[in-house]
Coordinates of C-alpha atoms in Angstrom, one line a residue:
X1 CA -111.2 -2.6 -22.5
X2 CA -110.2 -4.2 -26.1
X3 CA -111.3 -7.1 -28.1
X4 CA -109.7 -9.0 -31.0
X5 CA -113.0 -10.2 -32.8
X6 CA -111.9 -12.6 -35.7
X7 CA -115.1 -13.0 -37.5
X8 CA -116.6 -12.8 -40.6
X9 CA -117.8 -9.6 -42.6
X10 CA -120.9 -8.9 -44.3
X11 CA -121.8 -6.1 -46.9
X12 CA -125.5 -6.1 -46.4
X13 CA -127.0 -7.0 -43.1
X14 CA -125.4 -7.8 -39.6
X15 CA -123.8 -11.1 -38.8
X16 CA -120.0 -12.0 -37.4
X17 CA -118.3 -8.6 -36.9
X18 CA -120.6 -6.9 -38.9
X19 CA -122.9 -7.3 -36.0
X20 CA -120.5 -7.8 -32.8
X21 CA -118.4 -4.7 -33.5
X22 CA -120.7 -1.6 -32.8
X23 CA -122.3 -3.0 -30.0
X24 CA -119.3 -3.5 -28.5
X25 CA -118.4 0.1 -28.8
X26 CA -121.6 1.2 -28.0
X27 CA -120.3 0.1 -24.7
X28 CA -117.2 1.7 -25.0
X29 CA -115.0 -1.4 -25.4
X30 CA -112.3 -0.7 -27.8
X31 CA -112.4 -3.6 -30.9
X32 CA -109.7 -4.9 -33.5
X33 CA -111.5 -6.6 -35.9
X34 CA -110.4 -8.8 -37.9
X35 CA -112.5 -10.4 -41.2
X36 CA -112.6 -14.3 -41.8
X37 CA -114.9 -13.6 -45.3
X38 CA -116.4 -10.6 -47.1
X39 CA -119.7 -11.9 -48.0
X40 CA -122.0 -9.6 -49.9
X41 CA -124.8 -11.1 -47.3
X42 CA -125.2 -13.8 -44.3
X43 CA -125.6 -17.6 -45.8
X44 CA -129.6 -17.3 -44.6
X45 CA -130.7 -16.0 -47.7
X46 CA -129.6 -19.1 -49.7
X47 CA -127.2 -16.9 -52.3
X48 CA -124.2 -14.6 -51.5
X49 CA -121.3 -13.7 -53.2
X50 CA -117.8 -12.3 -52.0
X51 CA -114.7 -14.5 -50.9
X52 CA -113.6 -16.5 -48.2
X53 CA -110.4 -14.9 -46.8
X54 CA -107.1 -17.5 -47.5
X55 CA -106.0 -17.9 -44.2
X56 CA -102.5 -16.8 -44.7
X57 CA -104.1 -13.9 -45.6
X58 CA -106.0 -14.0 -41.8
X59 CA -102.6 -14.7 -40.3
X60 CA -101.1 -11.6 -42.3
X61 CA -103.6 -9.6 -40.9
X62 CA -103.1 -10.9 -37.4
X63 CA -99.2 -10.6 -38.0
X64 CA -99.6 -7.2 -39.0
X65 CA -101.8 -6.3 -35.5
X66 CA -98.7 -7.9 -33.5
X67 CA -96.1 -6.0 -34.9
X68 CA -98.1 -2.5 -34.1
X69 CA -97.9 -3.8 -30.1
X70 CA -101.3 -4.7 -30.4
X71 CA -101.4 -7.6 -28.5
X72 CA -100.1 -6.6 -24.6
X73 CA -103.7 -4.6 -24.4
X74 CA -106.2 -7.4 -25.7
X75 CA -108.4 -8.4 -22.9
X76 CA -110.5 -10.8 -25.1
X77 CA -110.0 -12.6 -28.1
X78 CA -114.1 -13.6 -29.6
X79 CA -114.1 -16.0 -32.4
X80 CA -117.6 -16.2 -34.6
X81 CA -118.3 -18.5 -38.0
X82 CA -115.5 -20.3 -39.2
X83 CA -116.4 -20.6 -43.3
X84 CA -113.6 -23.0 -43.8
X85 CA -111.3 -25.7 -41.8
X86 CA -108.0 -23.7 -42.3
X87 CA -109.1 -20.3 -39.8
X88 CA -108.8 -22.9 -36.9
X89 CA -105.1 -22.8 -36.8
X90 CA -105.0 -19.3 -37.1
X91 CA -107.2 -18.4 -34.2
X92 CA -105.9 -20.9 -31.8
X93 CA -102.3 -19.5 -33.0
X94 CA -103.6 -16.0 -31.9
X95 CA -105.1 -16.7 -29.3
X96 CA -101.5 -18.6 -27.9
X97 CA -99.9 -15.3 -28.9
X98 CA -102.3 -13.0 -27.3
X99 CA -101.9 -14.4 -23.7
X100 CA -98.1 -14.6 -24.0
X101 CA -98.2 -11.3 -24.7
X102 CA -101.0 -10.5 -21.7
X103 CA -101.6 -13.3 -19.8
X104 CA -104.7 -12.7 -18.1
X105 CA -106.7 -12.3 -21.4
X106 CA -109.4 -15.0 -22.5
X107 CA -110.4 -16.8 -25.6
X108 CA -114.4 -16.4 -26.3
X109 CA -115.5 -18.8 -28.9
X110 CA -118.7 -18.7 -30.3
X111 CA -119.0 -22.6 -31.7
X112 CA -121.0 -21.4 -34.4
X113 CA -122.7 -24.6 -36.6
X114 CA -126.1 -24.4 -36.8
X115 CA -129.4 -24.7 -34.3
X116 CA -132.6 -27.1 -34.0
X117 CA -134.6 -25.9 -36.7
X118 CA -132.0 -25.6 -39.6
X119 CA -129.6 -28.1 -38.5
X120 CA -126.0 -27.5 -39.5
X121 CA -125.3 -24.9 -42.0
X122 CA -121.3 -24.9 -42.0
X123 CA -119.3 -26.8 -43.8
X124 CA -118.9 -30.3 -43.0
X125 CA -115.6 -31.0 -41.2
X126 CA -116.7 -27.5 -39.4
X127 CA -118.3 -29.0 -36.4
X128 CA -115.6 -31.7 -35.8
X129 CA -113.1 -29.1 -35.6
X130 CA -115.1 -27.0 -33.1
X131 CA -115.5 -29.8 -30.9
X132 CA -112.5 -31.5 -31.5
X133 CA -109.4 -28.5 -31.2
X134 CA -110.9 -25.0 -30.6
X135 CA -113.5 -25.3 -28.0
X136 CA -110.8 -27.4 -26.1
X137 CA -108.5 -23.8 -26.2
X138 CA -111.0 -21.8 -25.1
X139 CA -112.0 -20.2 -21.8
X140 CA -115.3 -19.2 -22.3
X141 CA -118.0 -20.7 -25.1
X142 CA -121.5 -19.9 -26.0
X143 CA -123.6 -22.6 -27.9
X144 CA -126.9 -22.4 -28.5
X145 CA -129.2 -25.7 -26.9
X146 CA -128.5 -27.8 -30.1
X147 CA -124.7 -27.2 -30.5
X148 CA -124.1 -27.8 -27.0
X149 CA -125.6 -31.2 -27.5
X150 CA -123.6 -31.6 -30.5
X151 CA -120.2 -30.5 -28.5
X152 CA -121.0 -33.4 -26.0
X153 CA -123.0 -36.1 -28.0
X154 CA -126.3 -34.9 -25.5
X155 CA -129.3 -34.1 -26.1
X156 CA -129.8 -31.3 -23.4
X157 CA -133.4 -30.4 -22.9
X158 CA -134.7 -29.8 -19.2
X159 CA -132.6 -27.6 -16.7
X160 CA -131.0 -30.5 -15.1
X161 CA -129.6 -32.6 -18.5
X162 CA -128.8 -28.6 -20.0
X163 CA -126.6 -28.2 -16.7
X164 CA -125.1 -31.6 -17.2
X165 CA -124.1 -31.3 -20.5
X166 CA -122.8 -27.6 -19.7
X167 CA -120.5 -29.8 -17.3
X168 CA -119.8 -32.2 -20.0
X169 CA -118.4 -28.8 -22.1
X170 CA -116.4 -27.7 -19.2
X171 CA -114.6 -30.5 -18.7
X172 CA -113.7 -30.6 -22.4
X173 CA -111.6 -26.8 -21.3
X174 CA -113.6 -24.0 -21.1
X175 CA -114.7 -22.6 -17.3
X176 CA -117.6 -20.5 -18.6
X177 CA -120.6 -21.8 -20.6
X178 CA -123.2 -19.7 -21.8
X179 CA -126.0 -21.4 -23.4
X180 CA -127.9 -18.9 -25.6
X181 CA -131.0 -20.8 -26.3
X182 CA -132.8 -23.2 -23.9
X183 CA -136.1 -24.3 -25.0
X184 CA -137.0 -26.9 -22.5
X185 CA -140.5 -28.7 -22.7
X186 CA -141.9 -27.1 -19.0
X187 CA -141.0 -23.6 -19.9
X188 CA -143.3 -20.6 -19.1
X189 CA -145.5 -20.6 -23.1
X190 CA -144.3 -17.7 -25.4
X191 CA -140.3 -17.4 -23.4
X192 CA -137.1 -18.9 -24.2
X193 CA -134.2 -18.7 -21.7
X194 CA -130.4 -18.6 -21.4
X195 CA -128.3 -20.3 -19.4
X196 CA -124.7 -19.7 -17.8
X197 CA -122.4 -22.4 -15.8
X198 CA -119.2 -21.0 -14.2
X199 CA -116.8 -22.1 -11.6
X200 CA -119.2 -20.1 -9.4
X201 CA -122.4 -21.6 -10.3
X202 CA -124.9 -21.8 -13.0
X203 CA -127.7 -18.8 -13.4
X204 CA -130.7 -18.7 -16.0
X205 CA -132.7 -16.0 -17.5
X206 CA -136.4 -15.8 -19.1
X207 CA -137.2 -13.7 -21.8
X208 CA -140.3 -13.6 -23.8
X209 CA -139.7 -15.4 -27.3
X210 CA -140.8 -13.7 -30.5
X211 CA -141.8 -15.6 -33.7
X212 CA -139.1 -14.2 -35.4
X213 CA -135.7 -15.5 -36.3
X214 CA -133.0 -13.1 -36.2
X215 CA -129.5 -13.8 -37.9
X216 CA -126.7 -12.1 -36.0
X217 CA -128.0 -12.1 -32.6
X218 CA -126.3 -14.8 -31.9
X219 CA -123.1 -13.1 -33.0
X220 CA -124.7 -9.4 -30.5
X221 CA -125.0 -12.1 -27.7
X222 CA -121.7 -13.9 -27.4
X223 CA -119.9 -10.3 -28.0
X224 CA -121.4 -8.8 -25.4
X225 CA -121.5 -11.3 -22.7
X226 CA -118.0 -11.3 -23.8
X227 CA -117.7 -8.0 -22.7
X228 CA -119.6 -8.0 -19.6
X229 CA -118.2 -11.1 -18.3
X230 CA -114.6 -9.7 -18.4
X231 CA -115.6 -6.4 -16.8
X232 CA -118.0 -7.8 -14.3
X233 CA -116.4 -10.8 -13.6
X234 CA -120.0 -12.0 -12.6
X235 CA -121.9 -14.4 -14.8
X236 CA -124.8 -13.1 -13.5
X237 CA -124.4 -9.7 -13.9
X238 CA -123.4 -10.3 -17.3
X239 CA -126.0 -12.7 -18.2
X240 CA -128.8 -9.8 -17.0
X241 CA -126.9 -7.1 -19.0
X242 CA -127.0 -9.2 -22.1
X243 CA -130.4 -10.7 -22.1
X244 CA -131.8 -7.2 -21.8
X245 CA -129.7 -5.6 -24.8
X246 CA -130.4 -8.7 -27.3
X247 CA -134.3 -8.8 -26.2
X248 CA -134.5 -4.9 -26.8
X249 CA -132.6 -5.5 -30.2
X250 CA -134.7 -8.4 -31.2
X251 CA -137.9 -6.5 -30.2
X252 CA -136.9 -3.8 -32.5
X253 CA -136.2 -5.9 -35.3
X254 CA -139.3 -7.6 -34.7
X255 CA -141.5 -4.3 -34.8
X256 CA -139.5 -2.8 -37.9
X257 CA -140.7 -6.0 -40.0
X258 CA -137.4 -5.9 -41.7
X259 CA -135.3 -8.9 -41.6
X260 CA -132.1 -7.7 -40.9
X261 CA -131.2 -6.6 -37.1
X262 CA -131.8 -3.2 -36.4
X263 CA -128.3 -2.7 -34.7
X264 CA -128.0 1.1 -35.6
X265 CA -131.9 1.9 -34.4
X266 CA -131.1 -0.4 -30.8
X267 CA -128.0 0.7 -30.0
X268 CA -129.1 2.7 -26.5
X269 CA -130.2 -0.7 -25.3
X270 CA -126.7 -1.1 -25.5
X271 CA -125.1 1.5 -23.7
X272 CA -127.8 1.6 -21.2
X273 CA -129.6 -1.9 -20.6
X274 CA -133.1 -1.6 -18.9
X275 CA -132.0 -4.6 -16.8
X276 CA -135.9 -5.7 -17.4
X277 CA -134.7 -9.5 -17.1
X278 CA -133.1 -10.7 -14.0
X279 CA -131.2 -14.0 -13.3
X280 CA -132.0 -16.8 -11.3
X281 CA -129.9 -18.5 -9.6
X282 CA -130.3 -22.7 -10.3
X283 CA -126.6 -24.3 -8.4

């Protein structure tokens, strides 16, 4: 399997491609990483250095990869944080060209905007751009509950309302929606859930909720889910594998006392997930 991953890169820490590439490689997936920014660290620190990669430069890298004959080999295109408005056109064009070369390829978009606690942390034009132009061409999207609400103009909370919002998102274009953080009011205390909806049904998985904010965990989640879903064709299996691996990554990081993901230290959990969490079909 080969994934074309168009995302940010940071020198210190693990977000964007600096979070997604290694876990994918560790489960045997070839990755073609394309940088959209080259920052010293993720923006959660409040200060960083380094450039946004100009969209024409990103397009040039993609063209070079295409000229090497790689696009027919691509099984999935993955995108995440978009630092500026211009990169969307580059990503959409890359998806079009990959699918022309390999009609079975899919596009997985992690519509990174923000979260319920922090609000939006991207440029003001990005959420609208994602909603109106990028999400409609995606096959898979992996929003958190906050991002799902923005995309659909809803306030998902319960399982029922989150399913309804996911259906609205699917009506925009994507066939598969993974909601990476479902915090319904009636959930068991100390837990958090992930919900996936695809043409075959809907499944939810519950894991313990650790009191810890792990930047980059959503990027790992989107990457692993995409790979597992494309390989297994099963939303339930992909959800179980992803939830199991990501929980162990976050727990490893939490126990370490470090701020940045212990991405390398947790590597065995990607290759051989413990499968400690089971997905429950809810529709």
